[in-house]
Coordinates of C-alpha atoms in Angstrom, one line a residue:
M1 CA 18.7 1.6 46.3
V2 CA 15.4 1.6 43.7
A3 CA 16.4 4.7 41.9
G4 CA 19.9 3.5 41.7
L5 CA 18.6 -0.2 40.3
W6 CA 16.4 2.1 37.6
T7 CA 19.2 4.3 36.6
S8 CA 21.3 0.5 36.1
L9 CA 18.8 -1.0 34.5
R10 CA 15.9 1.0 32.8
H11 CA 17.7 0.5 29.1
Y12 CA 17.8 -3.1 29.3
I13 CA 14.4 -3.5 31.2
W14 CA 12.7 -1.1 28.4
N15 CA 13.9 -3.4 25.5
L16 CA 12.6 -6.6 26.9
Q17 CA 9.4 -7.6 26.0
Q18 CA 6.0 -8.0 27.1
P19 CA 5.7 -10.5 29.7
H20 CA 2.6 -12.8 29.3
I21 CA 0.9 -13.1 33.1
S22 CA -1.8 -14.4 34.5
H23 CA -5.3 -12.8 34.6
N24 CA -5.0 -13.8 38.5
E25 CA -1.3 -11.6 38.0
R26 CA -2.6 -8.6 36.3
R27 CA -5.3 -8.5 38.7
I28 CA -3.0 -7.8 41.5
F29 CA -0.4 -5.8 39.6
D30 CA -3.8 -3.3 38.7
E31 CA -5.3 -3.5 42.2
H32 CA -1.8 -2.4 43.7
G33 CA -0.6 -0.4 41.2
S34 CA -3.9 2.3 41.5
R35 CA -3.1 1.8 45.1
S36 CA -1.3 5.6 44.5
E37 CA -2.9 8.5 46.3
K38 CA -0.8 11.0 43.4
K39 CA -2.4 10.2 39.9
H40 CA 0.6 10.1 38.2
L41 CA 1.8 7.4 40.1
K42 CA -0.9 5.4 39.3
L43 CA -0.2 1.6 37.2
A44 CA -2.1 -0.8 35.6
Y45 CA -0.3 -3.7 33.3
F46 CA -1.6 -1.8 30.0
M47 CA -0.4 1.6 30.1
F48 CA -0.6 4.4 27.2
F49 CA 2.3 7.1 26.8
P50 CA 3.0 9.7 23.8
P51 CA 5.8 8.6 21.8
H52 CA 7.8 11.4 22.7
T53 CA 9.9 12.8 25.7
T54 CA 10.8 15.7 23.9
C55 CA 8.8 18.5 21.6
P56 CA 9.3 17.0 18.2
Q57 CA 8.5 21.0 17.1
C58 CA 11.1 22.8 19.1
G59 CA 13.0 20.2 21.5
H60 CA 12.2 21.1 25.0
T61 CA 11.0 18.2 26.9
L62 CA 7.6 17.0 27.7
T63 CA 6.2 17.8 31.5
N64 CA 3.1 18.4 33.0
I65 CA 2.4 14.9 33.2
S66 CA -1.3 13.6 32.8
R67 CA -2.2 10.3 34.0
I68 CA -6.4 8.9 33.8
P69 CA -7.7 5.8 34.3
V70 CA -9.5 4.1 30.3
A71 CA -10.6 1.0 29.7
F72 CA -8.5 -0.2 27.6
F73 CA -11.0 -2.9 24.9
T74 CA -8.7 -5.9 24.1
R75 CA -9.8 -9.4 21.8
D76 CA -9.3 -11.4 25.6
G77 CA -12.3 -8.7 27.0
P78 CA -12.0 -5.8 29.0
F79 CA -9.1 -4.1 31.0
P80 CA -8.1 -1.0 33.6
A81 CA -5.9 1.2 31.9
Y82 CA -3.7 4.5 33.1
S83 CA -3.4 7.0 29.4
T84 CA -0.8 9.8 30.0
S85 CA -0.5 12.7 28.1
L86 CA 2.4 15.4 28.3
R87 CA 2.9 19.4 27.2
C88 CA 5.9 21.1 26.1
K89 CA 7.3 23.1 28.6
S90 CA 7.2 26.2 26.0
D91 CA 5.0 28.5 25.9
T92 CA 4.9 29.6 22.4
C93 CA 4.9 25.8 21.8
G94 CA 2.0 24.9 23.4
I95 CA 1.3 21.0 22.1
R96 CA 0.1 18.6 24.5
Y97 CA 0.8 15.0 23.3
Y98 CA -0.7 11.9 23.6
F99 CA -1.0 8.2 22.3
N100 CA -2.1 8.6 18.9
Y101 CA -2.0 12.3 17.8
S102 CA -1.1 15.6 19.8
V103 CA -2.7 18.8 20.6
K104 CA -2.6 22.3 19.7
I105 CA -4.3 24.4 23.0
D106 CA -4.6 27.6 20.6
A107 CA -5.3 26.3 17.6
R108 CA -8.0 23.5 18.5
T109 CA -6.5 21.1 16.6
R110 CA -6.0 17.4 16.3
V111 CA -2.9 15.9 14.4
Y112 CA -3.2 12.4 14.6
Y113 CA 0.9 11.0 14.4
D114 CA 2.5 9.5 11.1
E115 CA 2.9 6.5 11.3
A116 CA 1.6 3.1 10.6
I117 CA -1.8 2.1 11.8
P118 CA -1.6 1.8 15.3
E119 CA -2.5 -1.6 17.2
V120 CA -3.9 0.5 19.6
I121 CA -6.6 3.2 18.8
H122 CA -7.3 5.9 21.2
L123 CA -11.2 5.8 20.5
E124 CA -12.4 8.5 23.2
E125 CA -11.3 10.5 26.2
K126 CA -11.5 8.1 28.7
A127 CA -11.3 4.5 26.0
F128 CA -8.5 2.8 24.1
I129 CA -9.4 -0.4 21.5
E130 CA -7.2 -2.6 19.7
T131 CA -7.3 -2.2 16.4
S132 CA -7.6 -6.2 15.2
L133 CA -10.8 -6.1 17.4
S134 CA -12.3 -3.4 15.1
E135 CA -10.7 -4.9 12.6
L136 CA -13.1 -8.3 13.8
F137 CA -15.9 -6.5 14.1
T138 CA -16.3 -4.8 10.6
A139 CA -15.1 -8.5 9.2
C140 CA -18.5 -9.8 11.3
T141 CA -20.5 -6.6 9.4
L142 CA -18.7 -7.3 6.1
F143 CA -18.9 -11.2 6.1
A144 CA -22.0 -12.1 8.0
W145 CA -24.1 -8.9 8.7
V146 CA -23.5 -8.6 11.9
S147 CA -24.5 -4.7 13.4
A148 CA -22.7 -2.6 15.6
Q149 CA -25.5 -3.2 18.1
N150 CA -24.6 -7.0 18.1
S151 CA -20.6 -6.7 17.9
A152 CA -21.6 -4.9 21.2
L153 CA -23.1 -7.6 22.9
I154 CA -21.3 -10.6 21.5
Y155 CA -18.5 -8.3 23.4
N156 CA -19.8 -7.5 26.1
Y157 CA -21.7 -11.8 26.7
A158 CA -18.9 -13.7 25.3
L159 CA -15.7 -12.2 24.8
S160 CA -15.5 -10.1 28.3
S161 CA -13.5 -13.7 30.2
Y162 CA -11.5 -11.4 32.7
G163 CA -13.0 -9.1 35.7
Q164 CA -16.2 -9.9 35.9
C165 CA -16.4 -6.9 38.5
E166 CA -15.2 -4.8 36.3
V167 CA -17.7 -5.7 33.3
K168 CA -20.6 -4.6 35.4
Q169 CA -19.6 -1.5 35.6
S170 CA -20.6 0.0 32.5
H171 CA -16.9 2.1 31.5
F172 CA -16.4 -1.3 30.8
L173 CA -19.0 -2.1 29.1
L174 CA -18.1 -1.9 25.3
T175 CA -20.8 0.3 23.3
S176 CA -22.7 0.0 19.5
T177 CA -21.0 3.6 19.3
Q178 CA -17.9 2.7 20.7
V179 CA -17.9 -0.2 17.6
R180 CA -18.9 2.5 15.2
R181 CA -16.5 4.9 15.9
A182 CA -13.7 2.4 16.3
F183 CA -14.3 1.2 12.9
V184 CA -14.8 4.9 11.6
L185 CA -11.6 5.7 12.3
V186 CA -9.3 2.9 11.7
S187 CA -10.8 3.1 7.7
L188 CA -9.9 7.3 7.7
L189 CA -6.1 5.7 9.3
K190 CA -6.0 3.4 6.5
D191 CA -7.8 5.7 4.0
W192 CA -5.5 8.7 4.6
R193 CA -2.6 6.7 5.3
E194 CA -3.1 5.4 1.5
Q195 CA -3.4 9.0 0.3
G196 CA 0.3 9.9 2.2
R197 CA -2.1 12.4 4.7
N198 CA -2.3 12.4 8.1
I199 CA -5.7 13.9 9.8
V200 CA -6.5 16.8 11.0
V201 CA -9.5 17.6 13.4
R202 CA -10.8 19.8 15.3
E203 CA -10.4 19.5 19.0
D204 CA -13.3 20.9 19.8
G205 CA -17.3 19.2 19.7
D206 CA -18.4 16.0 20.1
L207 CA -16.8 12.9 18.4
D208 CA -19.2 12.5 16.0
S209 CA -19.2 15.7 14.5
R210 CA -15.7 16.4 14.2
L211 CA -15.6 12.7 12.4
K212 CA -18.4 13.7 10.3
D213 CA -16.1 16.6 8.3
L214 CA -13.7 13.5 7.7
I215 CA -16.8 11.5 6.4
C216 CA -17.9 14.4 4.1
E217 CA -14.4 14.9 2.4
R218 CA -13.4 10.7 1.8
N219 CA -17.2 11.0 0.4
D220 CA -16.4 13.6 -2.0
R221 CA -13.3 12.3 -3.0
M222 CA -15.0 8.2 -3.4
I223 CA -17.5 10.3 -6.0
M224 CA -14.6 12.0 -8.4
E225 CA -12.7 9.7 -8.0
G226 CA -14.7 6.4 -7.9
Q227 CA -13.8 3.2 -6.1
P228 CA -9.9 2.4 -6.8
E229 CA -11.2 -1.4 -8.6
R230 CA -13.3 1.2 -11.1
L231 CA -11.6 -0.1 -14.2
H232 CA -10.8 -3.1 -13.0
A233 CA -10.6 -6.1 -15.3
C234 CA -9.4 -9.8 -15.5
D235 CA -9.4 -13.3 -16.7
S236 CA -13.2 -13.4 -16.0
C237 CA -14.6 -10.4 -17.2
E238 CA -12.1 -10.0 -20.0
K239 CA -11.9 -12.2 -22.8
L240 CA -9.6 -11.9 -25.8
I241 CA -11.9 -12.7 -29.1
P242 CA -11.1 -13.3 -32.8
T243 CA -10.7 -9.7 -34.4
D244 CA -10.4 -9.2 -38.3
I245 CA -9.2 -5.1 -37.2
P246 CA -5.7 -4.2 -38.7
N247 CA -2.4 -5.0 -36.2
S248 CA -4.6 -6.1 -34.2
Y249 CA -2.1 -8.5 -31.0
K250 CA -2.0 -12.2 -32.3
G251 CA -5.6 -11.5 -34.3
L252 CA -7.3 -11.2 -31.2
R253 CA -8.4 -8.1 -29.6
S254 CA -10.2 -7.7 -25.6
L255 CA -13.8 -7.7 -24.5
R256 CA -14.8 -6.7 -21.7
A257 CA -17.8 -7.1 -19.8
V258 CA -20.0 -4.8 -17.0
V259 CA -23.6 -4.9 -15.3
T260 CA -25.3 -2.2 -14.0
D261 CA -28.3 -2.7 -11.4
G262 CA -30.3 -1.2 -8.9
T263 CA -31.3 -2.7 -5.5
A264 CA -33.6 -1.4 -3.1
V265 CA -31.7 0.0 -0.4
G266 CA -31.8 3.4 1.3
H267 CA -31.9 5.7 4.1
Y268 CA -34.0 8.3 4.8
C269 CA -34.3 11.3 2.7
C270 CA -36.1 14.5 2.2
K271 CA -39.6 14.2 0.9
V272 CA -39.4 16.6 -1.9
H273 CA -39.0 14.5 -5.3
N274 CA -35.1 14.0 -6.0
C275 CA -34.1 16.4 -3.2
T276 CA -30.2 15.7 -2.6
I277 CA -30.1 17.7 0.7
P278 CA -29.3 15.3 3.7
L279 CA -31.7 15.7 6.4
A280 CA -30.3 17.4 10.0
N281 CA -31.8 14.4 11.5
N282 CA -33.1 11.1 10.5
R283 CA -36.3 11.8 12.3
H284 CA -37.4 14.5 9.8
H285 CA -39.3 14.5 7.1
F286 CA -37.5 17.1 5.1
C287 CA -34.2 19.3 4.7
P288 CA -33.4 22.4 6.4
K289 CA -34.2 23.8 3.0
H290 CA -37.6 22.4 2.4
M291 CA -38.3 22.3 6.5
D292 CA -41.4 24.8 6.0
Q293 CA -43.0 22.4 4.1
Q294 CA -43.9 20.2 7.4
H295 CA -47.0 21.3 8.3
S296 CA -48.7 21.2 4.5
C297 CA -50.9 18.5 3.5
V298 CA -49.4 15.2 3.0
F299 CA -50.9 14.1 0.0
T300 CA -48.3 15.1 -2.8
D301 CA -50.5 17.2 -4.7
C302 CA -51.9 19.6 -2.5
D303 CA -50.2 22.3 -0.8
L304 CA -53.0 23.8 1.4
P305 CA -51.4 24.1 5.2
A306 CA -53.0 21.4 7.2
R307 CA -54.6 20.8 10.2
I308 CA -53.8 22.0 13.3
G309 CA -52.9 18.5 15.2
H310 CA -53.9 17.0 11.7
R311 CA -51.7 15.3 8.8
T312 CA -53.7 17.1 6.0
C313 CA -56.1 20.0 5.4
S314 CA -59.4 20.8 5.6
T315 CA -59.9 19.6 1.7
P316 CA -63.1 16.5 3.0
E317 CA -61.3 14.2 0.3
H318 CA -57.5 14.4 2.9
S319 CA -59.0 15.1 6.0
R320 CA -61.5 12.1 5.5
Y321 CA -58.7 9.7 3.7
E322 CA -56.7 10.3 7.6
D323 CA -59.5 9.9 9.5
Y324 CA -60.5 6.3 8.2
R325 CA -56.2 5.6 8.5
D326 CA -56.6 6.6 12.3
T327 CA -59.7 4.3 12.3
K328 CA -57.5 1.8 11.0
A329 CA -55.1 1.9 13.6
K330 CA -57.4 1.9 16.4
A331 CA -59.3 -0.8 14.9
F332 CA -55.9 -3.3 15.2
F333 CA -55.0 -2.0 18.1
L334 CA -58.7 -3.9 19.2
L335 CA -57.9 -6.9 18.2
R336 CA -54.7 -6.5 19.8
Q337 CA -55.7 -6.4 23.5
R338 CA -58.2 -9.3 22.8
L339 CA -54.9 -11.4 21.8
Q340 CA -53.3 -10.1 25.2
R341 CA -57.0 -10.8 27.0
V342 CA -57.2 -14.6 26.2
G343 CA -52.7 -14.8 26.4
V344 CA -51.2 -15.2 23.0
Q345 CA -47.8 -13.4 22.4
Q346 CA -47.2 -10.8 19.6
P347 CA -44.5 -9.9 17.7
Q348 CA -41.9 -7.4 18.9
S349 CA -43.0 -4.8 15.0
L350 CA -47.1 -4.7 16.9
D351 CA -45.3 -3.2 20.6
A352 CA -43.4 -0.7 18.2
L353 CA -47.1 0.1 16.7
S354 CA -48.7 0.2 20.2
E355 CA -45.8 2.6 21.8
G356 CA -46.3 5.0 18.8
G357 CA -42.6 5.0 17.8
S358 CA -40.9 5.2 14.6
V359 CA -42.3 2.5 13.0
D360 CA -43.5 3.6 9.6
L361 CA -46.8 2.0 7.7
P362 CA -46.8 1.8 4.1
D363 CA -47.8 4.3 1.8
D364 CA -49.6 1.7 -0.5
N365 CA -49.7 -2.4 -1.3
G366 CA -48.2 -2.8 -4.4
D367 CA -45.6 -6.4 -4.7
P368 CA -42.3 -4.4 -4.4
A369 CA -40.6 -7.8 -5.6
H370 CA -42.7 -7.2 -9.4
K371 CA -42.5 -3.5 -11.3
S372 CA -45.7 -2.6 -12.9
D373 CA -46.2 -2.6 -16.6
K374 CA -47.3 1.6 -15.8
G375 CA -43.7 1.6 -14.2
N376 CA -42.7 2.9 -10.8
R377 CA -45.8 5.4 -9.7
P378 CA -44.9 7.3 -6.2
S379 CA -47.6 7.5 -4.1
R380 CA -50.7 10.4 -3.5
V381 CA -50.4 10.2 -0.4
M382 CA -47.8 10.4 2.3
F383 CA -47.7 9.7 6.0
S384 CA -45.0 8.3 6.4
R385 CA -41.4 9.5 5.5
R386 CA -40.1 8.9 2.1
T387 CA -36.5 6.7 1.5
T388 CA -34.0 7.0 -0.8
H389 CA -35.4 4.9 -4.5
N390 CA -32.7 2.7 -4.7
E391 CA -28.3 2.1 -5.2
Q392 CA -27.6 1.9 -8.9
L393 CA -24.4 -0.8 -9.0
V394 CA -21.7 -1.1 -11.8
V395 CA -21.0 -4.9 -11.7
C396 CA -17.8 -6.2 -13.1
T397 CA -19.2 -9.9 -14.4
C398 CA -16.6 -11.6 -11.7
G399 CA -18.1 -9.8 -9.2
V400 CA -15.8 -6.5 -8.0
I401 CA -18.1 -4.0 -7.7
A402 CA -17.0 -0.8 -9.9
A403 CA -19.1 1.9 -8.8
R404 CA -22.5 2.9 -6.4
A405 CA -24.3 5.5 -6.3
T406 CA -27.3 6.7 -4.4
M407 CA -31.3 7.3 -6.7
Y408 CA -34.1 9.3 -4.4
G409 CA -36.5 9.6 -6.6
A410 CA -36.6 7.4 -9.2
E411 CA -34.3 4.3 -11.7
S412 CA -34.9 6.9 -14.3
I413 CA -33.2 6.1 -17.9
S414 CA -31.8 9.8 -17.9
G415 CA -30.5 8.9 -14.7
V416 CA -28.8 5.7 -15.1
K417 CA -27.0 6.7 -18.2
D418 CA -25.6 10.4 -16.8
F419 CA -24.3 7.7 -14.1
M420 CA -22.2 5.5 -16.2
K421 CA -20.6 8.8 -17.8
S422 CA -19.7 9.5 -14.4
V423 CA -18.3 6.1 -13.8
Y424 CA -16.6 6.6 -17.2
P425 CA -16.1 10.0 -18.0
N426 CA -13.9 9.1 -21.1
P427 CA -15.7 6.5 -23.7
Q428 CA -12.5 5.5 -23.9
D429 CA -13.0 4.1 -21.1
L430 CA -16.2 2.7 -21.3
P431 CA -16.4 -1.1 -21.4
D432 CA -17.3 -2.9 -24.4
V433 CA -20.5 -4.7 -23.0
I434 CA -22.8 -2.6 -20.5
F435 CA -26.1 -5.9 -19.4
Y436 CA -28.8 -4.0 -18.0
D437 CA -32.3 -5.4 -17.5
N438 CA -33.5 -2.2 -19.1
N439 CA -31.7 -1.6 -21.5
C440 CA -34.2 -1.8 -23.8
H441 CA -35.3 1.9 -23.0
L442 CA -31.7 3.6 -22.5
Q443 CA -30.8 2.6 -26.4
S444 CA -34.2 4.3 -27.3
H445 CA -33.9 7.2 -24.8
L446 CA -30.3 7.3 -26.8
Q447 CA -31.4 7.5 -29.6
A448 CA -34.1 9.8 -28.5
Q449 CA -31.6 12.2 -27.6
Q450 CA -29.0 12.2 -30.3
D451 CA -26.4 10.6 -27.6
N452 CA -23.3 8.8 -29.3
F453 CA -21.5 8.5 -26.0
F454 CA -22.2 4.4 -25.8
R455 CA -22.3 3.9 -30.0
G456 CA -19.1 1.9 -29.6
T457 CA -20.8 0.0 -26.9
M458 CA -22.5 -3.1 -26.7
L459 CA -25.8 -3.0 -24.7
P460 CA -27.2 -5.7 -24.3
V461 CA -30.2 -6.9 -21.5
D462 CA -28.8 -9.3 -19.3
V463 CA -30.5 -13.1 -19.8
F464 CA -31.9 -13.4 -16.7
H465 CA -34.0 -10.6 -17.7
F466 CA -34.8 -10.8 -20.9
K467 CA -36.1 -14.5 -20.8
S468 CA -38.2 -13.9 -17.6
K469 CA -38.9 -10.0 -17.5
H470 CA -38.9 -8.5 -21.4
K471 CA -41.6 -9.1 -24.2
E472 CA -41.9 -11.1 -27.0
S473 CA -44.3 -8.9 -28.6
D474 CA -42.0 -6.1 -27.8
E475 CA -40.0 -5.7 -31.3
F476 CA -37.3 -2.9 -30.0
C477 CA -36.4 -5.1 -27.8
Q478 CA -35.8 -8.5 -29.6
K479 CA -34.2 -6.4 -32.4
H480 CA -31.8 -4.6 -30.5
C481 CA -31.0 -5.8 -26.3
N482 CA -31.0 -9.4 -27.4
P483 CA -27.7 -10.8 -25.7
A484 CA -27.5 -13.9 -28.4
Q485 CA -27.4 -11.2 -31.9
W486 CA -24.0 -10.5 -30.5
T487 CA -21.9 -14.0 -31.4
E488 CA -19.0 -12.9 -29.7
L489 CA -20.6 -13.3 -26.1
V490 CA -21.3 -17.3 -26.5
R491 CA -18.9 -19.6 -27.3
T492 CA -18.5 -21.7 -29.3
D493 CA -20.3 -24.9 -26.6
G494 CA -23.2 -22.2 -27.0
E495 CA -22.5 -20.8 -23.3
W496 CA -22.4 -17.3 -21.9
I497 CA -18.7 -16.1 -22.1
F498 CA -19.5 -13.5 -19.3
N499 CA -21.9 -14.1 -15.8
S500 CA -24.5 -10.9 -16.9
S501 CA -26.1 -12.3 -13.3
A502 CA -23.4 -10.4 -11.5
A503 CA -25.1 -7.6 -10.0
E504 CA -28.4 -9.7 -8.7
Q505 CA -25.9 -11.9 -6.1
S506 CA -24.2 -8.6 -5.6
N507 CA -27.7 -6.8 -4.9
V508 CA -28.1 -10.0 -2.2
W509 CA -25.0 -9.1 -0.4
I510 CA -26.1 -5.4 0.1
G511 CA -29.3 -6.3 0.8
G512 CA -27.9 -8.0 4.0
Y513 CA -27.3 -4.0 5.2
Q514 CA -31.1 -3.0 4.8
A515 CA -30.7 -3.2 8.3
I516 CA -28.0 -1.4 9.5
L517 CA -28.1 1.2 6.9
R518 CA -31.8 2.5 7.0
D519 CA -31.4 4.6 9.8
M520 CA -28.3 6.0 9.2
L521 CA -27.9 10.1 7.9
A522 CA -26.8 10.1 4.3
H523 CA -22.7 10.9 4.6
N524 CA -22.4 7.9 7.2
F525 CA -24.6 6.0 5.0
D526 CA -22.5 6.7 2.2
F527 CA -18.7 6.0 3.9
F528 CA -20.3 2.7 5.2
L529 CA -21.5 1.8 1.9
D530 CA -17.6 3.1 0.1
E531 CA -16.3 1.5 2.8
M532 CA -17.7 -2.2 3.1
I533 CA -17.7 -2.1 -1.3
K534 CA -13.4 -1.3 -0.9
R535 CA -12.8 -4.3 1.7
R536 CA -14.9 -6.4 0.0
N537 CA -13.1 -5.3 -3.5
V538 CA -9.3 -6.4 -1.6
I539 CA -11.2 -9.7 -1.0
L540 CA -12.3 -10.3 -4.8
V541 CA -9.1 -8.7 -6.4
A542 CA -7.0 -11.0 -4.2
K543 CA -9.0 -14.7 -4.4
L544 CA -8.4 -13.8 -8.1
R545 CA -5.4 -14.3 -8.0
Q546 CA -5.0 -16.8 -6.3
E547 CA -7.7 -18.5 -8.8
G548 CA -5.0 -17.3 -11.7
K549 CA -7.5 -14.7 -13.2
A550 CA -4.9 -11.7 -13.1
P551 CA -6.4 -9.2 -11.7
Y552 CA -5.5 -5.1 -12.3
C553 CA -6.5 -2.0 -13.3
I554 CA -6.8 -0.5 -16.4
P555 CA -4.6 3.2 -16.7
P556 CA -7.7 5.8 -16.9
Y557 CA -7.8 7.9 -20.3
P558 CA -8.5 11.8 -19.6
S559 CA -11.6 13.0 -18.9
S560 CA -12.9 14.3 -22.1
T561 CA -14.5 17.1 -20.6

């Protein structure tokens, strides 16, 4: 009877909308559906099947059913579910089909289906997650700097309202790794759909190594092509001003402005100055190419090997410094023990130091908030790991971030110049105004190098830094970089027409990610920042459009190279 009813009604039933049932009804359904001794007959309220019943490649019927229990993470909490995969029965095809992708067994490759972003992501072999839940975590990171670990904790202790007995089991607890992988997968799927491509990855190895190949490919493309808003313009960052240029439209011409500045966020990198080779592990001090230097003295101007069990060589001055440093640390812990005896609670950072963990002591006592008149001086001794110097941004004066680059050794003038040339490879694409807090030295450098690439661009110092950071006695700066000398930058009422502090405001936003970014490897660091910037730009452009600012992207000129 059951078989007959199903034969008659199955097409009607499959077209029905999924019914809404209570948590208790769902629990009963899951409990009784899992009682079957045959795995392929087990049922749950949430079931995940391949989208095909016949092989799209050869037309054969898909058989060889495999069904495994999985955890399904939704916005209502985690639920038990079953994932079913089917294999083509043709010996020459050898493809197994899953919910989001197919796997060619012989070639060991996974191909994601050519479809819109799915509502559910097959995250791991035994884990699925709602795309909307992953996007919720990403929004928390975008707007409130919430880390993957904190997102997982919030989910496990605040959003898991169903089945507390299941939640107590480890596979129903969402992990920070799963949150991060979901972010990467959803972002890659969106990016590949925008490119009109399908994601193809290796099927062998762990998921992180497979995703690394895709991440690096995306990072390389971002370097070559830049952010989608690289040539952004709108009524806030592009103004129409009177001009005497012949054949101009109604006697007006456009004036577009950006700001470039560095923000002190970074990731661990090789200790060799300006080495850009990524670390194999974020606990390493040197990249694979320079790993032979790990046993050298930590004094930067010394090439002698370090003593066994020490970080410095046998040079008396160097060994005395290390002994003095160790003595200071021992004295610190002695004082800490005295605090413990009197029952004074200490902050967590002290506990991390006492355990001999990865907390790095600073190499100098300089104030990072203020630059010395002598410039940035590298530490003479480097016991701790080295981090990249800063992230250099190009920000439109409306707040849209047009470009980003990592400065490894220093925010050098030549590095900023080369960065701007990479963002705008054709001088015709250059904005009319580039605010930079060190434009006086940039202009001096350009004159010394007889570099005329920026000859049609105004290079003033932004208003804030010019008033507070540049000396009145610096005649070159006062003559060439005072923003007041360009009347086009001032309205008739005396107000500036551009927000030259836009980069400082963007720096505050990016600075909130320092704790999240610091321990990332280089490829994850670049991918995360580029994706956050891209998503932020989408939101800002939508807001500008709502405000009637008419945002658009300027068509690029062909590269001059």
